[in-house]
CSV table of C-alpha atoms in Angstrom, one decimal:
chain,number,residue,atom,x,y,z
Z,1,MET,CA,19.8,-19.3,14.4
Z,2,ARG,CA,21.1,-16.2,12.7
Z,3,HIS,CA,19.0,-17.0,9.5
Z,4,VAL,CA,15.9,-17.6,11.7
Z,5,TRP,CA,16.3,-14.0,13.2
Z,6,LYS,CA,16.8,-12.6,9.8
Z,7,THR,CA,13.7,-14.1,8.3
Z,8,LEU,CA,11.8,-12.9,11.4
Z,9,VAL,CA,13.2,-9.4,10.8
Z,10,LEU,CA,12.3,-9.5,7.2
Z,11,LEU,CA,8.8,-10.7,8.0
Z,12,LEU,CA,8.5,-7.9,10.7
Z,13,ALA,CA,9.6,-5.4,8.1
Z,14,LEU,CA,6.9,-6.7,5.7
Z,15,VAL,CA,4.2,-6.4,8.3
Z,16,ILE,CA,5.4,-3.0,9.6
Z,17,ASP,CA,5.3,-1.7,5.8
Z,18,SER,CA,1.7,-3.0,5.1
Z,19,ALA,CA,-0.1,-2.4,8.6
Z,20,LEU,CA,2.0,0.7,9.7
Z,21,GLY,CA,3.0,2.5,6.6
Z,22,SER,CA,0.2,5.0,6.6
Z,23,TYR,CA,0.8,6.1,10.1
Z,24,ILE,CA,4.5,6.8,9.6
Z,25,GLY,CA,4.0,8.6,6.3
Z,26,ILE,CA,4.8,12.0,6.0
Z,27,LEU,CA,3.1,14.0,3.3
Z,28,ASP,CA,2.1,10.8,1.6
Z,29,ILE,CA,5.6,9.4,1.6
Z,30,SER,CA,6.3,6.3,3.6
Z,31,PRO,CA,9.6,4.5,3.9
Z,32,SER,CA,10.2,1.0,2.7
Z,33,PHE,CA,11.2,-1.1,5.9
Z,34,LEU,CA,11.5,-4.1,3.7
Z,35,LEU,CA,14.1,-2.4,1.3
Z,36,VAL,CA,15.9,-1.0,4.3
Z,37,THR,CA,16.2,-4.6,5.7
Z,38,VAL,CA,17.1,-6.1,2.5
Z,39,ILE,CA,19.8,-3.6,1.8
Z,40,ALA,CA,21.4,-3.8,5.3
Z,41,MET,CA,21.2,-7.6,5.3
Z,42,ALA,CA,23.0,-7.7,1.7
Z,43,MET,CA,25.7,-5.4,2.8
Z,44,ALA,CA,26.5,-7.4,6.0
Z,45,GLY,CA,26.4,-10.8,4.5
Z,46,GLU,CA,27.8,-12.9,1.7
Z,47,PHE,CA,27.0,-12.3,-1.9
Z,48,ALA,CA,24.8,-15.4,-2.3
Z,49,GLU,CA,23.1,-14.6,1.1
Z,50,ALA,CA,22.2,-11.3,-0.3
Z,51,GLY,CA,20.6,-12.7,-3.2
Z,52,ILE,CA,18.6,-15.2,-1.2
Z,53,TYR,CA,17.2,-12.6,1.2
Z,54,GLY,CA,16.6,-10.1,-1.6
Z,55,LEU,CA,14.7,-12.9,-3.4
Z,56,ALA,CA,12.7,-14.0,-0.4
Z,57,ALA,CA,11.8,-10.5,0.5
Z,58,GLY,CA,10.5,-9.8,-3.1
Z,59,VAL,CA,8.8,-13.3,-3.2
Z,60,LEU,CA,6.9,-12.4,0.0
Z,61,TRP,CA,5.8,-9.0,-1.3
Z,62,ASP,CA,4.6,-10.6,-4.5
Z,63,LEU,CA,2.7,-13.1,-2.6
Z,64,LEU,CA,1.0,-10.5,-0.4
Z,65,TRP,CA,0.4,-7.6,-2.8
Z,66,GLY,CA,1.9,-8.4,-6.3
Z,67,ARG,CA,-0.7,-8.8,-9.1
Z,68,THR,CA,1.9,-10.0,-11.3
Z,69,PHE,CA,3.9,-12.5,-9.5
Z,70,GLY,CA,7.8,-12.4,-9.7
Z,71,PHE,CA,8.1,-8.6,-10.3
Z,72,TYR,CA,9.0,-7.6,-6.8
Z,73,SER,CA,11.0,-10.7,-6.7
Z,74,LEU,CA,13.3,-9.7,-9.4
Z,75,LEU,CA,13.4,-6.0,-8.3
Z,76,TYR,CA,14.6,-7.0,-4.6
Z,77,LEU,CA,16.9,-9.7,-5.9
Z,78,TYR,CA,18.8,-7.3,-8.0
Z,79,ALA,CA,18.5,-4.6,-5.5
Z,80,ALA,CA,20.3,-6.9,-3.0
Z,81,LEU,CA,22.8,-8.2,-5.4
Z,82,GLY,CA,23.5,-4.4,-6.7
Z,83,ALA,CA,24.1,-3.3,-3.2
Z,84,ARG,CA,26.3,-6.2,-2.5
Z,85,ALA,CA,28.3,-5.7,-5.6
Z,86,PHE,CA,28.8,-2.0,-4.8
Z,87,LEU,CA,30.3,-3.0,-1.3
Z,88,GLU,CA,32.9,-5.2,-3.2
Z,89,MET,CA,34.1,-1.9,-4.8
Z,90,VAL,CA,34.0,0.3,-1.7
Z,91,TYR,CA,35.2,-2.3,0.8
Z,92,LYS,CA,33.6,-0.4,3.6
Z,93,ASN,CA,30.2,-0.8,5.3
Z,94,THR,CA,29.3,2.4,7.1
Z,95,PRO,CA,25.7,3.9,7.9
Z,96,VAL,CA,26.3,6.6,5.5
Z,97,ILE,CA,27.4,4.2,2.5
Z,98,THR,CA,24.6,1.9,3.3
Z,99,ALA,CA,22.1,4.7,3.5
Z,100,GLY,CA,23.4,6.1,0.1
Z,101,ILE,CA,23.1,2.6,-1.5
Z,102,THR,CA,19.7,2.5,0.1
Z,103,PHE,CA,18.8,5.8,-1.4
Z,104,ALA,CA,19.9,4.6,-4.8
Z,105,ALA,CA,18.0,1.3,-4.7
Z,106,SER,CA,14.8,2.9,-3.5
Z,107,LEU,CA,15.2,5.5,-6.4
Z,108,LEU,CA,15.6,2.7,-8.9
Z,109,CYS,CA,12.9,0.6,-7.7
Z,110,GLU,CA,10.4,3.4,-7.5
Z,111,ALA,CA,11.3,4.7,-10.8
Z,112,VAL,CA,10.9,1.2,-12.4
Z,113,LEU,CA,7.5,1.0,-10.6
Z,114,CYS,CA,6.6,4.3,-11.9
Z,115,LEU,CA,7.5,3.6,-15.6
Z,116,VAL,CA,5.8,0.2,-15.3
Z,117,ASN,CA,2.7,2.0,-14.2
Z,118,PHE,CA,3.0,4.5,-16.9
Z,119,THR,CA,3.7,1.6,-19.5
Z,120,ILE,CA,1.0,-0.7,-18.6
Z,121,TRP,CA,-1.7,1.6,-17.2
Z,122,GLY,CA,-0.8,4.8,-19.0
Z,123,GLN,CA,-0.7,6.5,-15.7
Z,124,GLY,CA,1.7,9.0,-14.2
Z,125,ASN,CA,3.8,11.9,-15.1
Z,126,PHE,CA,7.4,10.9,-14.5
Z,127,TRP,CA,9.0,14.2,-13.7
Z,128,TYR,CA,6.1,15.2,-11.3
Z,129,ASP,CA,6.3,11.6,-9.7
Z,130,LEU,CA,10.2,11.9,-9.4
Z,131,PHE,CA,10.2,14.9,-7.3
Z,132,ARG,CA,6.8,14.3,-5.5
Z,133,TYR,CA,7.2,10.7,-4.5
Z,134,ILE,CA,10.3,8.9,-5.9
Z,135,ILE,CA,13.0,11.1,-4.5
Z,136,PRO,CA,11.3,11.9,-1.2
Z,137,THR,CA,10.5,8.2,-0.7
Z,138,ALA,CA,14.1,7.3,-1.3
Z,139,ALA,CA,15.3,10.1,1.2
Z,140,TYR,CA,13.0,8.9,3.8
Z,141,THR,CA,13.9,5.3,3.2
Z,142,ALA,CA,17.7,6.2,3.5
Z,143,ILE,CA,17.2,8.0,6.8
Z,144,VAL,CA,15.4,5.1,8.3
Z,145,GLN,CA,18.4,3.1,7.3
Z,146,MET,CA,20.7,5.1,9.2
Z,147,LEU,CA,18.7,4.7,12.2
Z,148,LEU,CA,18.3,0.9,11.7
Z,149,PHE,CA,21.8,0.1,10.4
Z,150,PHE,CA,23.5,-1.0,13.5
Z,151,PRO,CA,20.8,-3.4,14.9
Z,152,ILE,CA,20.2,-5.0,11.5
Z,153,THR,CA,23.9,-5.2,10.5
Z,154,ARG,CA,24.7,-6.8,13.9
Z,155,LEU,CA,22.0,-9.3,13.5
Z,156,SER,CA,23.0,-10.1,9.9
Z,157,ARG,CA,26.7,-10.7,10.3
Z,158,PRO,CA,28.1,-14.1,11.4
Z,159,LYS,CA,28.8,-14.2,15.2
Z,160,GLU,CA,32.6,-14.5,14.6
Z,161,GLU,CA,32.6,-11.3,12.7
Z,162,ARG,CA,30.4,-9.3,15.0
Z,163,GLY,CA,32.4,-6.2,16.7
Z,164,THR,CA,34.8,-6.2,13.6
Z,165,ARG,CA,34.7,-3.7,10.7
Z,166,LEU,CA,34.3,-5.2,7.2
T,1,MET,CA,34.6,-10.6,-15.9
T,2,SER,CA,34.5,-13.6,-18.1
T,3,ASN,CA,35.0,-15.9,-15.2
T,4,PHE,CA,31.9,-14.4,-13.5
T,5,PHE,CA,29.7,-15.4,-16.5
T,6,LYS,CA,31.0,-19.0,-16.1
T,7,SER,CA,30.6,-19.2,-12.5
T,8,LYS,CA,28.0,-21.3,-10.6
T,9,PHE,CA,26.6,-18.2,-9.0
T,10,PHE,CA,25.9,-16.5,-12.4
T,11,ILE,CA,24.4,-19.8,-13.6
T,12,ILE,CA,22.0,-20.2,-10.7
T,13,LEU,CA,21.1,-16.3,-10.9
T,14,ALA,CA,20.4,-16.8,-14.7
T,15,ILE,CA,18.1,-19.8,-13.8
T,16,VAL,CA,16.3,-18.0,-11.0
T,17,THR,CA,15.7,-15.0,-13.3
T,18,VAL,CA,14.3,-17.1,-16.1
T,19,VAL,CA,12.0,-19.1,-13.8
T,20,ILE,CA,10.7,-15.9,-12.4
T,21,LEU,CA,10.1,-14.3,-15.7
T,22,ILE,CA,8.1,-17.5,-16.6
T,23,LEU,CA,6.2,-17.2,-13.4
T,24,MET,CA,5.4,-13.5,-14.2
T,25,ALA,CA,4.1,-14.6,-17.5
T,26,VAL,CA,1.9,-17.6,-16.0
T,27,SER,CA,0.6,-15.3,-13.2
T,28,THR,CA,-0.6,-12.7,-15.8
T,29,ILE,CA,-3.5,-15.3,-16.5
T,30,THR,CA,-6.1,-14.3,-14.1
T,31,THR,CA,-7.6,-16.8,-11.7
T,32,ASP,CA,-10.5,-16.4,-9.2
T,33,ARG,CA,-8.4,-17.3,-6.2
T,34,ALA,CA,-5.0,-16.4,-5.0
T,35,ASN,CA,-2.3,-18.9,-5.7
T,36,PRO,CA,-1.8,-21.6,-2.8
T,37,ALA,CA,1.5,-20.2,-1.7
T,38,GLY,CA,0.1,-16.6,-1.7
T,39,ASP,CA,-3.0,-17.7,0.1
T,40,ALA,CA,-0.9,-19.6,2.8
T,41,VAL,CA,1.2,-16.5,3.3
T,42,GLY,CA,-1.7,-14.1,3.4
T,43,THR,CA,-3.6,-16.5,5.9
T,44,VAL,CA,-0.5,-16.5,8.3
T,45,MET,CA,0.3,-12.9,7.8
T,46,SER,CA,-3.4,-11.5,8.2
T,47,PRO,CA,-3.7,-12.0,12.0
T,48,VAL,CA,-0.3,-10.4,12.5
T,49,GLN,CA,-1.2,-7.6,10.2
T,50,ARG,CA,-4.5,-7.0,12.2
T,51,VAL,CA,-2.6,-6.9,15.5
T,52,PHE,CA,0.0,-4.3,14.0
T,53,ARG,CA,-2.9,-2.3,12.5
T,54,SER,CA,-4.6,-2.1,15.9
T,55,ILE,CA,-1.3,-1.0,17.4
T,56,GLY,CA,-1.1,1.7,14.7
T,57,ASP,CA,-4.7,2.8,15.6
T,58,ALA,CA,-3.9,2.9,19.1
T,59,THR,CA,-0.7,4.9,18.5
T,60,GLY,CA,-2.3,7.3,16.1
T,61,ASN,CA,-5.1,7.8,18.8
T,62,PHE,CA,-2.7,8.4,21.5
T,63,PHE,CA,-0.8,11.1,19.5
T,64,GLY,CA,-3.9,12.6,18.3
T,65,ARG,CA,-5.1,12.9,22.1
T,66,PHE,CA,-1.7,14.3,23.1
T,67,ARG,CA,-1.8,16.9,20.4
T,68,SER,CA,-5.4,18.2,21.2
T,69,ASN,CA,-4.6,18.2,25.1
T,70,ALA,CA,-1.6,20.3,24.5
T,71,SER,CA,-3.3,22.8,22.6
T,72,TYR,CA,-6.2,22.7,25.1
T,73,ARG,CA,-3.7,23.4,28.0
T,74,GLU,CA,-2.5,26.7,26.2
T,75,GLU,CA,-6.1,27.8,26.1
T,76,ASN,CA,-7.3,26.7,29.5
T,77,GLU,CA,-4.5,26.5,32.1
T,78,GLN,CA,-7.1,26.1,35.0
T,79,LEU,CA,-8.4,22.9,33.5
T,80,SER,CA,-9.3,20.6,36.5
T,81,ALA,CA,-8.8,17.0,36.7
T,82,ARG,CA,-12.5,16.4,36.8
T,83,VAL,CA,-12.9,18.3,33.5
T,84,ALA,CA,-10.3,16.2,32.0
T,85,GLN,CA,-11.7,13.1,33.3
T,86,LEU,CA,-15.2,14.1,31.6
T,87,GLU,CA,-13.5,14.9,28.4
T,88,GLU,CA,-11.9,11.5,28.4
T,89,GLU,CA,-15.3,10.1,28.9
T,90,THR,CA,-16.8,12.1,26.1
T,91,ARG,CA,-14.1,11.2,23.7
T,92,GLU,CA,-14.7,7.5,24.4
T,93,LEU,CA,-18.5,8.0,24.1
T,94,ASN,CA,-17.8,9.9,20.9
T,95,ALA,CA,-15.6,7.3,19.5
T,96,LEU,CA,-18.2,4.5,20.3
T,97,ARG,CA,-21.0,6.6,18.9
T,98,ASN,CA,-18.9,7.3,15.8
T,99,GLU,CA,-18.3,3.4,15.6
T,100,ASN,CA,-22.0,2.7,16.1
T,101,GLU,CA,-23.0,5.2,13.4
T,102,ARG,CA,-20.6,3.6,11.1
T,103,LEU,CA,-21.7,0.1,11.8
T,104,ARG,CA,-25.5,1.2,11.5
T,105,GLY,CA,-24.6,2.7,8.3
T,106,LEU,CA,-23.0,-0.5,7.0
T,107,LEU,CA,-26.0,-2.4,8.3
T,108,SER,CA,-28.4,0.0,6.3
T,109,LEU,CA,-26.6,-1.0,3.2
T,110,GLY,CA,-28.1,-4.4,3.5
T,111,GLU,CA,-31.5,-2.9,3.6
T,112,THR,CA,-30.8,-0.6,0.5
T,113,TYR,CA,-29.3,-3.4,-1.8
T,114,THR,CA,-31.6,-6.2,-0.8
T,115,GLU,CA,-31.0,-8.2,-3.9
T,116,TYR,CA,-27.4,-8.8,-2.8
T,117,GLU,CA,-26.0,-10.8,0.0
T,118,MET,CA,-23.4,-8.8,2.0
T,119,VAL,CA,-20.5,-9.5,4.4
T,120,GLY,CA,-19.0,-7.1,6.8
T,121,ALA,CA,-15.1,-7.0,6.9
T,122,ARG,CA,-12.5,-5.0,8.7
T,123,VAL,CA,-9.5,-3.3,6.9
T,124,ILE,CA,-6.2,-5.0,8.2
T,125,ALA,CA,-3.4,-3.6,6.0
T,126,LYS,CA,-2.8,-1.2,3.4
T,127,ASP,CA,-0.4,-1.3,0.3
T,128,PRO,CA,2.2,1.4,1.6
T,129,GLY,CA,3.6,2.1,-1.9
T,130,ALA,CA,2.8,5.5,-3.5
T,131,TRP,CA,1.7,4.0,-6.8
T,132,TYR,CA,-1.4,1.9,-5.9
T,133,SER,CA,-4.3,2.1,-3.5
T,134,ALA,CA,-5.1,-1.5,-2.4
T,135,PHE,CA,-5.9,-2.7,1.0
T,136,LYS,CA,-6.3,-6.0,2.7
T,137,ILE,CA,-9.5,-7.1,4.5
T,138,ASP,CA,-10.0,-9.8,6.9
T,139,LYS,CA,-12.6,-11.9,5.0
T,140,GLY,CA,-12.0,-14.4,2.2
T,141,THR,CA,-13.3,-17.6,0.7
T,142,THR,CA,-14.5,-18.9,3.9
T,143,SER,CA,-17.1,-16.0,4.1
T,144,GLY,CA,-18.2,-16.5,0.6
T,145,ILE,CA,-16.2,-13.7,-1.0
T,146,ARG,CA,-15.3,-13.9,-4.6
T,147,LYS,CA,-13.1,-12.2,-7.0
T,148,ASN,CA,-14.6,-8.9,-8.4
T,149,ASP,CA,-17.2,-8.7,-5.5
T,150,VAL,CA,-17.9,-5.1,-4.9
T,151,VAL,CA,-16.6,-3.3,-1.6
T,152,MET,CA,-18.6,-0.3,-0.1
T,153,THR,CA,-19.1,1.7,3.1
T,154,SER,CA,-22.3,3.4,4.0
T,155,ALA,CA,-20.7,6.5,2.5
T,156,GLY,CA,-20.3,5.0,-0.9
T,157,LEU,CA,-18.3,2.8,-3.2
T,158,VAL,CA,-14.9,1.6,-2.2
T,159,GLY,CA,-13.7,-0.6,-4.8
T,160,TYR,CA,-13.6,-4.4,-5.8
T,161,VAL,CA,-12.1,-7.5,-4.7
T,162,TYR,CA,-9.0,-8.5,-7.0
T,163,GLU,CA,-7.6,-11.4,-5.1
T,164,VAL,CA,-9.0,-13.9,-2.5
T,165,GLY,CA,-7.6,-15.9,0.2
T,166,THR,CA,-9.1,-18.3,2.6
T,167,THR,CA,-9.4,-15.6,5.3
T,168,TRP,CA,-8.4,-12.5,3.5
T,169,SER,CA,-9.0,-10.6,0.4
T,170,ASN,CA,-7.1,-7.9,-1.4
T,171,VAL,CA,-9.2,-4.9,-2.6
T,172,VAL,CA,-8.3,-2.3,-5.2
T,173,SER,CA,-10.0,1.0,-4.7
T,174,VAL,CA,-11.8,3.3,-7.2
T,175,ILE,CA,-8.8,5.8,-6.8
T,176,ASP,CA,-6.2,3.3,-7.6
T,177,SER,CA,-4.4,4.1,-10.9
T,178,ARG,CA,-5.6,0.6,-12.2
T,179,SER,CA,-9.1,1.3,-11.8
T,180,ALA,CA,-11.7,2.4,-14.1
T,181,ALA,CA,-15.6,2.3,-13.8
T,182,GLY,CA,-18.4,3.3,-16.0
T,183,CYS,CA,-20.4,6.1,-14.2
T,184,VAL,CA,-23.4,8.4,-14.5
T,185,ILE,CA,-24.0,11.9,-13.3
T,186,GLU,CA,-26.9,11.5,-11.1
T,187,ARG,CA,-28.7,14.9,-11.7
T,188,THR,CA,-28.3,14.9,-15.5
T,189,GLY,CA,-28.0,11.2,-16.3
T,190,ASP,CA,-24.8,11.8,-18.5
T,191,THR,CA,-22.3,9.0,-18.7
T,192,ALA,CA,-18.6,8.9,-18.3
T,193,VAL,CA,-15.7,6.9,-16.9
T,194,VAL,CA,-14.2,7.4,-13.5
T,195,GLU,CA,-10.5,6.4,-13.5
T,196,GLY,CA,-7.8,6.5,-10.9
T,197,SER,CA,-4.6,8.4,-11.3
T,198,VAL,CA,-1.2,8.4,-9.3
T,199,GLU,CA,-1.4,12.3,-9.0
T,200,LEU,CA,-5.0,12.3,-7.6
T,201,MET,CA,-4.9,9.1,-5.7
T,202,ASN,CA,-2.7,10.6,-2.9
T,203,GLU,CA,-5.2,13.4,-2.5
T,204,GLY,CA,-7.8,10.8,-2.2
T,205,ASN,CA,-9.4,11.9,-5.5
T,206,CYS,CA,-10.0,10.5,-8.9
T,207,HIS,CA,-10.6,11.6,-12.6
T,208,LEU,CA,-13.7,11.7,-14.5
T,209,LEU,CA,-13.3,11.4,-18.3
T,210,TYR,CA,-15.1,11.3,-21.4
T,211,LEU,CA,-18.0,13.7,-20.3
T,212,SER,CA,-19.8,14.9,-23.3
T,213,ARG,CA,-19.4,18.8,-23.8
T,214,ASP,CA,-23.2,18.9,-24.3
T,215,ALA,CA,-23.6,17.4,-20.7
T,216,GLY,CA,-25.1,20.3,-18.3
T,217,VAL,CA,-23.0,19.2,-15.3
T,218,ALA,CA,-21.8,21.5,-12.5
T,219,VAL,CA,-19.5,21.3,-9.6
T,220,GLY,CA,-21.0,19.5,-6.7
T,221,ASP,CA,-23.0,17.1,-8.9
T,222,PHE,CA,-23.0,13.6,-7.6
T,223,VAL,CA,-21.5,10.6,-9.4
T,224,GLU,CA,-22.9,7.0,-9.5
T,225,THR,CA,-21.8,3.8,-11.0
T,226,SER,CA,-23.6,3.1,-14.4
T,227,GLY,CA,-23.5,-0.5,-14.2
T,228,LEU,CA,-21.6,-0.6,-17.4
T,229,GLY,CA,-18.2,-2.5,-17.3
T,230,GLY,CA,-19.3,-5.8,-15.7
T,231,ILE,CA,-18.0,-5.2,-12.1
T,232,TYR,CA,-19.9,-2.5,-10.4
T,233,PRO,CA,-23.6,-2.7,-10.2
T,234,GLU,CA,-25.7,0.4,-11.1
T,235,GLY,CA,-26.3,3.3,-8.7
T,236,LEU,CA,-23.7,3.0,-6.2
T,237,LEU,CA,-22.4,6.5,-5.2
T,238,ILE,CA,-18.9,7.2,-6.1
T,239,GLY,CA,-18.6,10.9,-5.1
T,240,LYS,CA,-19.1,14.3,-6.3
T,241,ILE,CA,-17.5,16.6,-8.8
T,242,LYS,CA,-14.8,18.8,-7.4
T,243,THR,CA,-13.5,20.7,-10.4
T,244,LEU,CA,-14.5,20.6,-13.9
T,245,SER,CA,-12.6,21.5,-17.1
T,246,VAL,CA,-12.1,20.8,-20.8
T,247,ASP,CA,-9.6,18.1,-21.8
T,248,SER,CA,-6.7,19.0,-24.0
T,249,GLN,CA,-8.1,18.1,-27.2
T,250,GLY,CA,-11.3,20.1,-26.4
T,251,LEU,CA,-13.5,17.1,-27.2
T,252,TYR,CA,-14.9,16.2,-23.7
T,253,TYR,CA,-15.3,17.6,-20.1
T,254,GLU,CA,-12.9,16.1,-17.6
T,255,ALA,CA,-13.4,16.6,-13.9
T,256,VAL,CA,-11.9,15.7,-10.5
T,257,VAL,CA,-14.1,13.7,-8.3
T,258,GLU,CA,-14.0,13.6,-4.6
T,259,PRO,CA,-15.1,10.2,-3.6
T,260,ALA,CA,-17.7,9.8,-1.0
T,261,VAL,CA,-15.6,7.5,0.9
T,262,ASP,CA,-12.5,8.7,3.2
T,263,PHE,CA,-9.9,6.3,2.0
T,264,GLU,CA,-7.4,7.5,4.8
T,265,ARG,CA,-9.8,6.7,7.5
T,266,ILE,CA,-11.5,3.5,6.3
T,267,SER,CA,-11.7,0.8,8.8
T,268,GLU,CA,-15.0,-1.2,8.4
T,269,VAL,CA,-16.5,-2.2,4.9
T,270,MET,CA,-19.3,-4.2,3.4
T,271,VAL,CA,-18.5,-6.8,0.7
T,272,ILE,CA,-21.5,-7.1,-1.8
T,273,LYS,CA,-21.5,-10.6,-3.1
T,274,THR,CA,-22.5,-9.6,-6.7
T,275,GLU,CA,-22.4,-13.3,-8.0
T,276,ALA,CA,-24.5,-14.6,-5.2
């Protein structure tokens, strides 16, 4: 049942991103609810589970928007695994730590997208984009993570673990 | 660490990564339709996206109304309930009139471009990232839409269809950083290329490049498609020149073009079946 709910939350995040992204944007900066969900789920679940949900999120994004299938799949898979690996090092899952990891994951994902955009399409000015879009998007996404941390984490952890700290 | 590389998890991860890389390579071979899995997901998701989009519209309208009412109260504290009601009715009538005008404009497109068959569609989702300007419309192959069909509003050119599902299509706009189109300056007949860029995309503008230094263009000149490039037919209004400068090599003029279409508020479009 937990996995059904997690899948539904993942789909909801995808729909919110694509249908409501422009309404919650500030100065053309919108947070990624999908990344927030993926990182929160990765931090609250097992290692393999983190990979599966990261991959699933990326595959869904690729199917909906990706022109090159697999790009977002890899990005989200490794973002989720990276977040989970970091948790192994700190042994602590708090809103601030998860928001920090979300900030880093968003920063990396957006930077990769910017560089790919530059490499393939010859578009973009990395330093301008870094301060105008990449860092603000990462910050906004991290703030959203802090707000949504508890509901997503509670949903993601097995019933027997709920109410306990990691 | 060496145990990790021998673990079952690492082997599965490596296999998944290789499979995805192969899929990436395969998917770069363009097809006219979305892959079956993408089509299925898009078909299931588009009604949900449409509902959320409507919620977003309603919420945006609500807060917009709240803001205007708040400022109005400051200026007119004696505003009566009757006036407020009339204003509400006027707003609703204005909204209906605007929608009517938009739809009439779209219909008139059919009269302008009689040689093409057209299909009306609604925008149901937008690519939320900062890097691309793409959106999803609620019509697909069942409405006869095909890849590379041109998308317009009554104001001007929007973009083209890059992926088609059964009941949805993905459209890449002219301001998208992946977009480029041959264009002509309406007044002088000089040709150039209109190209999207990340920096200008978020302002709703695009670049005009490779315009000859001999061209007698000026700020405010209208830019249309030239018909070169194979996707856009000739004579579709793209926008007007906002700023004009000489490129870094001093060989050509380059300009910022303000598209005729407001991509922030786009809700209804017409798809021109260019291959019909």
